[in-house]
Coordinates of C-alpha atoms and ligand atoms in Angstrom, one line a residue:
X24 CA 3.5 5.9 50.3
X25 CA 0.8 3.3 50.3
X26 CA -1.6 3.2 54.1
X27 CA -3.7 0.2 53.7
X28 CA -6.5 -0.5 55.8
X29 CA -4.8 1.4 58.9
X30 CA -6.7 1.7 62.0
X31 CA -5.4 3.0 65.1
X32 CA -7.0 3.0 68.6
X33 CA -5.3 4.8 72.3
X34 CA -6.8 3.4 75.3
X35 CA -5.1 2.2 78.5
X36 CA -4.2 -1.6 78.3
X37 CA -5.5 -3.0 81.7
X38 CA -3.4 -4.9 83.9
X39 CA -4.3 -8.3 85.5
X40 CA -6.4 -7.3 88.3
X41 CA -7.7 -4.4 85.9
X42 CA -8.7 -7.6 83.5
X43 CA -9.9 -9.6 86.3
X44 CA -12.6 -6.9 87.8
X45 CA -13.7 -6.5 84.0
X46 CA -14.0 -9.9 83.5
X47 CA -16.4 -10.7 86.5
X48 CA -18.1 -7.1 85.7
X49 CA -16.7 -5.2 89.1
X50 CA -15.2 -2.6 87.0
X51 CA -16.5 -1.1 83.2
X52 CA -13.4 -1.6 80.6
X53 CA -11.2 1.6 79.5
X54 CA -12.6 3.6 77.1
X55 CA -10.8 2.9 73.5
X56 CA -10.4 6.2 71.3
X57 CA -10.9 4.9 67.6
X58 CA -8.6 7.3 66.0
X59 CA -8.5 5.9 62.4
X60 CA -10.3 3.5 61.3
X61 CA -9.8 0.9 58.2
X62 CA -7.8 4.3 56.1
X63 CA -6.9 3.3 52.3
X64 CA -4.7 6.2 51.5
X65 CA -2.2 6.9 48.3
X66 CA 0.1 9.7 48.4
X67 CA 2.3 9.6 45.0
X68 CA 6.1 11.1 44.2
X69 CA 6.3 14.8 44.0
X70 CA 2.4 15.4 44.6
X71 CA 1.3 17.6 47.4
X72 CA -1.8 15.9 49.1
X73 CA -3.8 17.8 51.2
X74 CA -5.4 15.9 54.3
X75 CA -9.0 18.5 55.7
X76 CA -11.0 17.7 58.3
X77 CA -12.5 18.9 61.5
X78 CA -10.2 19.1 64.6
X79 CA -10.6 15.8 66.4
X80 CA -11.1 13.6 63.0
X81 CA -8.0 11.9 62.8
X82 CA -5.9 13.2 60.8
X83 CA -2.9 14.7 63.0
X84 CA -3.1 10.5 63.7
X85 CA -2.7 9.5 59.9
X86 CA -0.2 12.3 59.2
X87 CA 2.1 10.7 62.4
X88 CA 1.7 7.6 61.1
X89 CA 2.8 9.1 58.0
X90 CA 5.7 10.6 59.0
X91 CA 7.0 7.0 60.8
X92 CA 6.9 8.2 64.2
X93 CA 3.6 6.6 65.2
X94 CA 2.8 2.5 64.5
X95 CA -0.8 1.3 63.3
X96 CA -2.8 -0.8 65.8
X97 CA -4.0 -2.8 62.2
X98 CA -3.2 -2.4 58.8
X99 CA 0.2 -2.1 56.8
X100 CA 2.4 1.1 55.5
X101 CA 4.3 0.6 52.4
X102 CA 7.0 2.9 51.6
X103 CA 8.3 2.6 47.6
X104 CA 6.4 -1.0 47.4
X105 CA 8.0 -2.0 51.1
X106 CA 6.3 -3.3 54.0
X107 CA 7.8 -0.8 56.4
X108 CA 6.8 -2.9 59.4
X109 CA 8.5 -5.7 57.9
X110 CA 12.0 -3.6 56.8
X111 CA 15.5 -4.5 57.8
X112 CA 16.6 -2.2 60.8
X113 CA 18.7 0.0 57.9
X114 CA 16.0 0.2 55.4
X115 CA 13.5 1.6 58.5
X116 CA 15.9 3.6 59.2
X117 CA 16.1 5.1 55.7
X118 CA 12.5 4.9 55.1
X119 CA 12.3 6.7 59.2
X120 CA 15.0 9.6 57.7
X121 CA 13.0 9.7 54.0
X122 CA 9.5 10.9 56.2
X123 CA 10.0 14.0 58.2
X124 CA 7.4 15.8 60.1
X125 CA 7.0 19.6 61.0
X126 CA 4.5 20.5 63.2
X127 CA 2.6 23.5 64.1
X128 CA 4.4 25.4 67.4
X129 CA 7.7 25.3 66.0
X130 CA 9.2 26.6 69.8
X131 CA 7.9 23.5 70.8
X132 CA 10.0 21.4 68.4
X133 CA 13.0 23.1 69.1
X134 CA 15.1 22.5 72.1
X135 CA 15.4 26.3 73.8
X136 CA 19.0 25.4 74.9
X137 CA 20.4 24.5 71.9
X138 CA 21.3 27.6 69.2
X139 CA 19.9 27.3 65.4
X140 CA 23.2 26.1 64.1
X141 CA 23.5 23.1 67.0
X142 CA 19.7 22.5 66.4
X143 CA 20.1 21.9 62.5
X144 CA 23.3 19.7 62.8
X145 CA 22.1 17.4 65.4
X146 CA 20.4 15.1 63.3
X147 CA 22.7 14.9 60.3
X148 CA 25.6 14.7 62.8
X149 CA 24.4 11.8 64.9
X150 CA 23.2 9.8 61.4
X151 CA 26.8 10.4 59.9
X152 CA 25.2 12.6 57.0
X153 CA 27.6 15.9 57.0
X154 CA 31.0 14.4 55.2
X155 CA 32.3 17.8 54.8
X156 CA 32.4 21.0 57.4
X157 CA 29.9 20.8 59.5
X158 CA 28.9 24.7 59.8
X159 CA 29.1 25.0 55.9
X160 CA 26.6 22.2 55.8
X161 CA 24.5 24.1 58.4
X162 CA 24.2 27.5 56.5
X163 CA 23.5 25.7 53.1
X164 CA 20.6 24.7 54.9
X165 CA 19.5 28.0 56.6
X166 CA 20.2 29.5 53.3
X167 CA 18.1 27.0 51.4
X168 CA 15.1 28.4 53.8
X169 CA 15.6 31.8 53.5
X170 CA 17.5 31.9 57.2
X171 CA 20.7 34.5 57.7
X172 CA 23.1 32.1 58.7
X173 CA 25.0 34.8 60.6
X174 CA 22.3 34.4 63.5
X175 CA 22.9 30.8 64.0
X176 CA 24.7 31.0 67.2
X177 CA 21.3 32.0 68.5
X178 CA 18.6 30.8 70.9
X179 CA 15.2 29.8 69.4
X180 CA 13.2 32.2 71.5
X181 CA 15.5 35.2 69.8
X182 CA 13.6 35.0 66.6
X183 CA 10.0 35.8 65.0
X184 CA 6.9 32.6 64.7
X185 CA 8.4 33.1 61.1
X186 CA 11.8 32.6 61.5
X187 CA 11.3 29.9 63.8
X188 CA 9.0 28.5 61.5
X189 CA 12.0 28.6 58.9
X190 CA 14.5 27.3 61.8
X191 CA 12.3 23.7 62.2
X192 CA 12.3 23.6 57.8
X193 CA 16.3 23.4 57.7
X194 CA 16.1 21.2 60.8
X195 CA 13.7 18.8 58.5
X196 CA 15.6 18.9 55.7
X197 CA 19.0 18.7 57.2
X198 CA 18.3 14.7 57.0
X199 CA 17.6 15.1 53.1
X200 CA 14.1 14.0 53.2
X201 CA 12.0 12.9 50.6
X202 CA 8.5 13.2 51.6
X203 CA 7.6 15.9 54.4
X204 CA 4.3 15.6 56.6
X205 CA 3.4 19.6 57.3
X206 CA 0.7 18.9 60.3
X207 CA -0.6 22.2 60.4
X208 CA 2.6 23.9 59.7
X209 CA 1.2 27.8 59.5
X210 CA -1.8 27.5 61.3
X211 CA 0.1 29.3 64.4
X212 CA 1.5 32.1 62.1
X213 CA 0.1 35.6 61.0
X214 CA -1.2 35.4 57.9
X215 CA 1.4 37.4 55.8
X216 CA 4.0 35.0 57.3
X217 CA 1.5 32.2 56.5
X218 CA 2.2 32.5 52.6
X219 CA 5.8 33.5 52.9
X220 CA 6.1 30.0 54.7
X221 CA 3.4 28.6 51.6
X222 CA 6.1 30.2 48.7
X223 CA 9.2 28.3 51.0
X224 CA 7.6 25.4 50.8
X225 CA 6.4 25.1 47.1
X226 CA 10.3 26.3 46.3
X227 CA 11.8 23.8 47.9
X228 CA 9.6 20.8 46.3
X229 CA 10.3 22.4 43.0
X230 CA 14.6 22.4 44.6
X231 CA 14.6 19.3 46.1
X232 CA 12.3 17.1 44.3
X233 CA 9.8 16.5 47.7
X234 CA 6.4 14.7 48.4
X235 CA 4.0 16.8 51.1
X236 CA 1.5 15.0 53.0
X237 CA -0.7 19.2 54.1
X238 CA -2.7 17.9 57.5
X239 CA -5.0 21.4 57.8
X240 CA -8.2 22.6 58.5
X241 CA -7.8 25.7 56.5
X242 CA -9.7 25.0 53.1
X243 CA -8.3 28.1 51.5
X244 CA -4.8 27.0 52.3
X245 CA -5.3 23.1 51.1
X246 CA -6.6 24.9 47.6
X247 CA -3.6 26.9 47.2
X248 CA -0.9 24.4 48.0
X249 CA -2.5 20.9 46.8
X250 CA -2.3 18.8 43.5
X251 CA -4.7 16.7 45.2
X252 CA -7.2 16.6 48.6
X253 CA -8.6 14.0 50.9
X254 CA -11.1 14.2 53.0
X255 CA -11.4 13.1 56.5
X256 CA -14.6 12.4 58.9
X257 CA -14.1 11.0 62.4
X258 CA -11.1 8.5 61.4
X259 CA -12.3 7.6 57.8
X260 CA -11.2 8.7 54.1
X261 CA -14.8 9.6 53.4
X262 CA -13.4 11.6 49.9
X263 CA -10.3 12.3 47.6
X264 CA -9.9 13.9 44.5
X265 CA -7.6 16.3 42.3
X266 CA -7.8 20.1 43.7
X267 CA -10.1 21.4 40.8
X268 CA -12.3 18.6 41.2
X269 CA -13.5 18.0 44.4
X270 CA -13.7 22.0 44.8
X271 CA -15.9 22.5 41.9
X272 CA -17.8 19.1 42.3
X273 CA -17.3 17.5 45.9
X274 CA -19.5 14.3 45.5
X275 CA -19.7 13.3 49.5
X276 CA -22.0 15.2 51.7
X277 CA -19.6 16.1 54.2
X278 CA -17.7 17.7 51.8
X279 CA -20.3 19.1 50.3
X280 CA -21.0 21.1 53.8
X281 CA -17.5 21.4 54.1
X282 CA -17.0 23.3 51.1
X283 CA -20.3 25.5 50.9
X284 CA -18.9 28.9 51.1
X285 CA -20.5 31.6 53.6
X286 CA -21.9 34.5 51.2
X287 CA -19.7 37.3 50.0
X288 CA -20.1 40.6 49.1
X289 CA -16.9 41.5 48.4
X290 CA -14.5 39.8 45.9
X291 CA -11.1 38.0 47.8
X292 CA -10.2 35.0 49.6
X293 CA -12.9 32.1 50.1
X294 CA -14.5 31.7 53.3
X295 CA -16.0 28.4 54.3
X296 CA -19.0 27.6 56.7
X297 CA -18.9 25.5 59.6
X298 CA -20.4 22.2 59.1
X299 CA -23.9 22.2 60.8
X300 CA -23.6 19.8 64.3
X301 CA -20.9 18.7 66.9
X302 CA -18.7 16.0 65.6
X303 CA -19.3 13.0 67.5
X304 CA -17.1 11.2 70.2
X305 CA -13.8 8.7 68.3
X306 CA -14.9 6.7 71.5
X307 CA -18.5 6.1 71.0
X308 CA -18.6 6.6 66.9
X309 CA -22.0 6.2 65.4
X310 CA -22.5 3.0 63.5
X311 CA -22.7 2.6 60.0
X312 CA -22.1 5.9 57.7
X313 CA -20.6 8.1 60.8
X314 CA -21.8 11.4 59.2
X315 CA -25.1 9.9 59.7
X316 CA -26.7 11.8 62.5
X317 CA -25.5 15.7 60.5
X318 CA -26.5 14.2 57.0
X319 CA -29.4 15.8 55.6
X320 CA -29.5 12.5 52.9
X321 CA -29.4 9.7 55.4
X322 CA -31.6 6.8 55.4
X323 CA -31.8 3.8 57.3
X324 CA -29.2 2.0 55.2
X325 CA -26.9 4.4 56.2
X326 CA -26.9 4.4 59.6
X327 CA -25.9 0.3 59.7
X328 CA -23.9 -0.4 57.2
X329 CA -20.4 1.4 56.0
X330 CA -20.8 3.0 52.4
X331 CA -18.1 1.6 50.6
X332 CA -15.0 3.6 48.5
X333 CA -16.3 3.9 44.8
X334 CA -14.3 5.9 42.3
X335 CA -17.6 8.6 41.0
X336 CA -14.8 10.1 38.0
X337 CA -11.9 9.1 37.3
X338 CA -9.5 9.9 39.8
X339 CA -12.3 10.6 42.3
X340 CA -13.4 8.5 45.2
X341 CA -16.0 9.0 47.2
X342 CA -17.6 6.8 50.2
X343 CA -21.0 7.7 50.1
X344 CA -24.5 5.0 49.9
X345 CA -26.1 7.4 47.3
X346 CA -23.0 6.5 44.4
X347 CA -24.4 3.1 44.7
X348 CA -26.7 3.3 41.5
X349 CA -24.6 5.8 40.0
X350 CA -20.7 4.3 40.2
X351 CA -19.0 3.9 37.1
Ligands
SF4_422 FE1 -25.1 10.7 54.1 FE2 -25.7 8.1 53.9 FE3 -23.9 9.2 52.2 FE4 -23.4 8.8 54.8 S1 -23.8 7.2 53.3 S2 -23.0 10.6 53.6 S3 -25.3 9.3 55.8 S4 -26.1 9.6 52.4

């Protein structure tokens, strides 16, 4: 999937007499939300690409647009080399089936009234994708997510975070997906379920050949499951990089702040320090370099002008002012 130059606004549209008071200044116009703004992003077949930031940045908003179930405001989303804007109805159909979403309350994504095996079937059945028996289609699916399908004639709330968590997988992949967007897919689950969930998910890419798009805040999480990371910062693609890489040399400030790890005394899992200073309002963004106001590097250049995308190693781009003298 190629995102080109994707930006992406919410804000009420005014009516007439709305645009009429604005025009003749009786009334201030609706505040705009600039969710993502001008995004360049790559994500390549069978790679799992893990999307950090800070809540608020964007990138639930990039992974919906993703996932086909959110449109840009500007910019284009190609999907294998295809406009998908542009598609015939079947092909955006396809492409719409290829993308599938979880997201992170999986009792929120399931209908309580329906039972597992009902909830599974109900895509595939309504796009005409279960040619044989219907309820052996189901519990290949439940198996394929470690799921007893004896307990499919039961209600979502019956069952664990985890199991529900493995309930909304088979419901994904019921539609034989290609690429699935995990928008903080564990973040609601304990964290021995957490890699359980991790191990499911890095099975069934190996099973069914699949692309991940990992939206998550949780850096120790992105470094286990990712081949490759990008980096938001209030709706911008400030960094991306293979795993290794940006971990052991993250070029851009942000993710330099991101990354610094709090002291340890004690050997085990990484922890990571909150990055100094509030992230500023999508409505009101600061101009220029938007990390400008928490960057301890920011000069006057940065806080007009946008630092442009500049590949610091290969593989490795980085929207900083400072690679200016040292780009390759
Ligand atoms: Fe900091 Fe300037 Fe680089 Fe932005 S462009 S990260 S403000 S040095």
């Amino acid at each position: 999937m190629d995102i080109r130059k994707v930006s992406r606004r919410f804000g009420a549209t005014p009516d007439l007499a709305a645009r009429i008071s604005i025009a003749i200044g009786a009334a201030k116009p609706p505040a705009v939300v600039q969710a993502l703004d001008d995004v360049n992003l790559t994500i390549r077949a069978g790679e799992v690409l893990g999307l950090v930031g800070e809540s608020g940045c964007g990138k639930s908003t990039l992974g919906r647009i993703a996932a086909g179930i959110l449109s840009p405001t500007a910019g284009e989303v190609f999907w294998k080399g295809q406009n998908v804007a542009a598609m015939p109805s079947q092909a955006r159909r396809d492409a719409d089936l290829a993308a599938q979403m979880i997201f992170q309350n999986p009792m929120a994504a399931l209908n309580p009234r329906m039972n597992v095996e009902n909830l599974v079937a109900e895509a595939p059945s309504i796009h005409g994708m279960i040619r044989g028996n219907r309820a052996d289609y189901v519990d290949d699916y439940l198996r394929k997510v470690g799921f007893d399908p004896t307990m499919k004639q039961r209600l979502p709330h019956q069952f664990s975070g985890g199991q529900r968590a493995r309930i909304n997988i088979a419901r994904a992949l019921a539609v034989q997906p290609e690429f699935l967007v995990c928008d903080e897919s564990v973040a609601a689950l304990d964290v021995s379920i957490q890699a359980q969930i991790l191990n499911l998910f890095m099975d069934l890419r190996e099973q069914l050949d699949l692309t991940y798009l990992f939206v998550s805040h949780d850096l120790g999480v992105v470094e286990h499951i990712s081949d490759r990371v990008a980096i938001m910062y209030l709706g911008r693609v400030v960094e991306e990089a293979p795993v290794e890489e940006i971990f052991a040399r993250p070029n851009h400030p942000y993710t330099q702040a991101l990354l610094a790890e709090v002291p340890r005394i004690k050997p085990g899992k990484r922890q990571f320090q909150a990055v100094k200073g509030e992230l500023p309002s999508p409505i009101n963004p600061p101009k220029g370099c938007h990390f400008h106001p928490r960057c301890p590097y920011a000069s006057e250049r940065c806080r007009v002008e946008v630092p442009e995308r500049r590949e610091v190693a290969p593989g490795h781009i980085s929207a900083c002012h400072l690679n200016d003298s040292t780009s390759t």
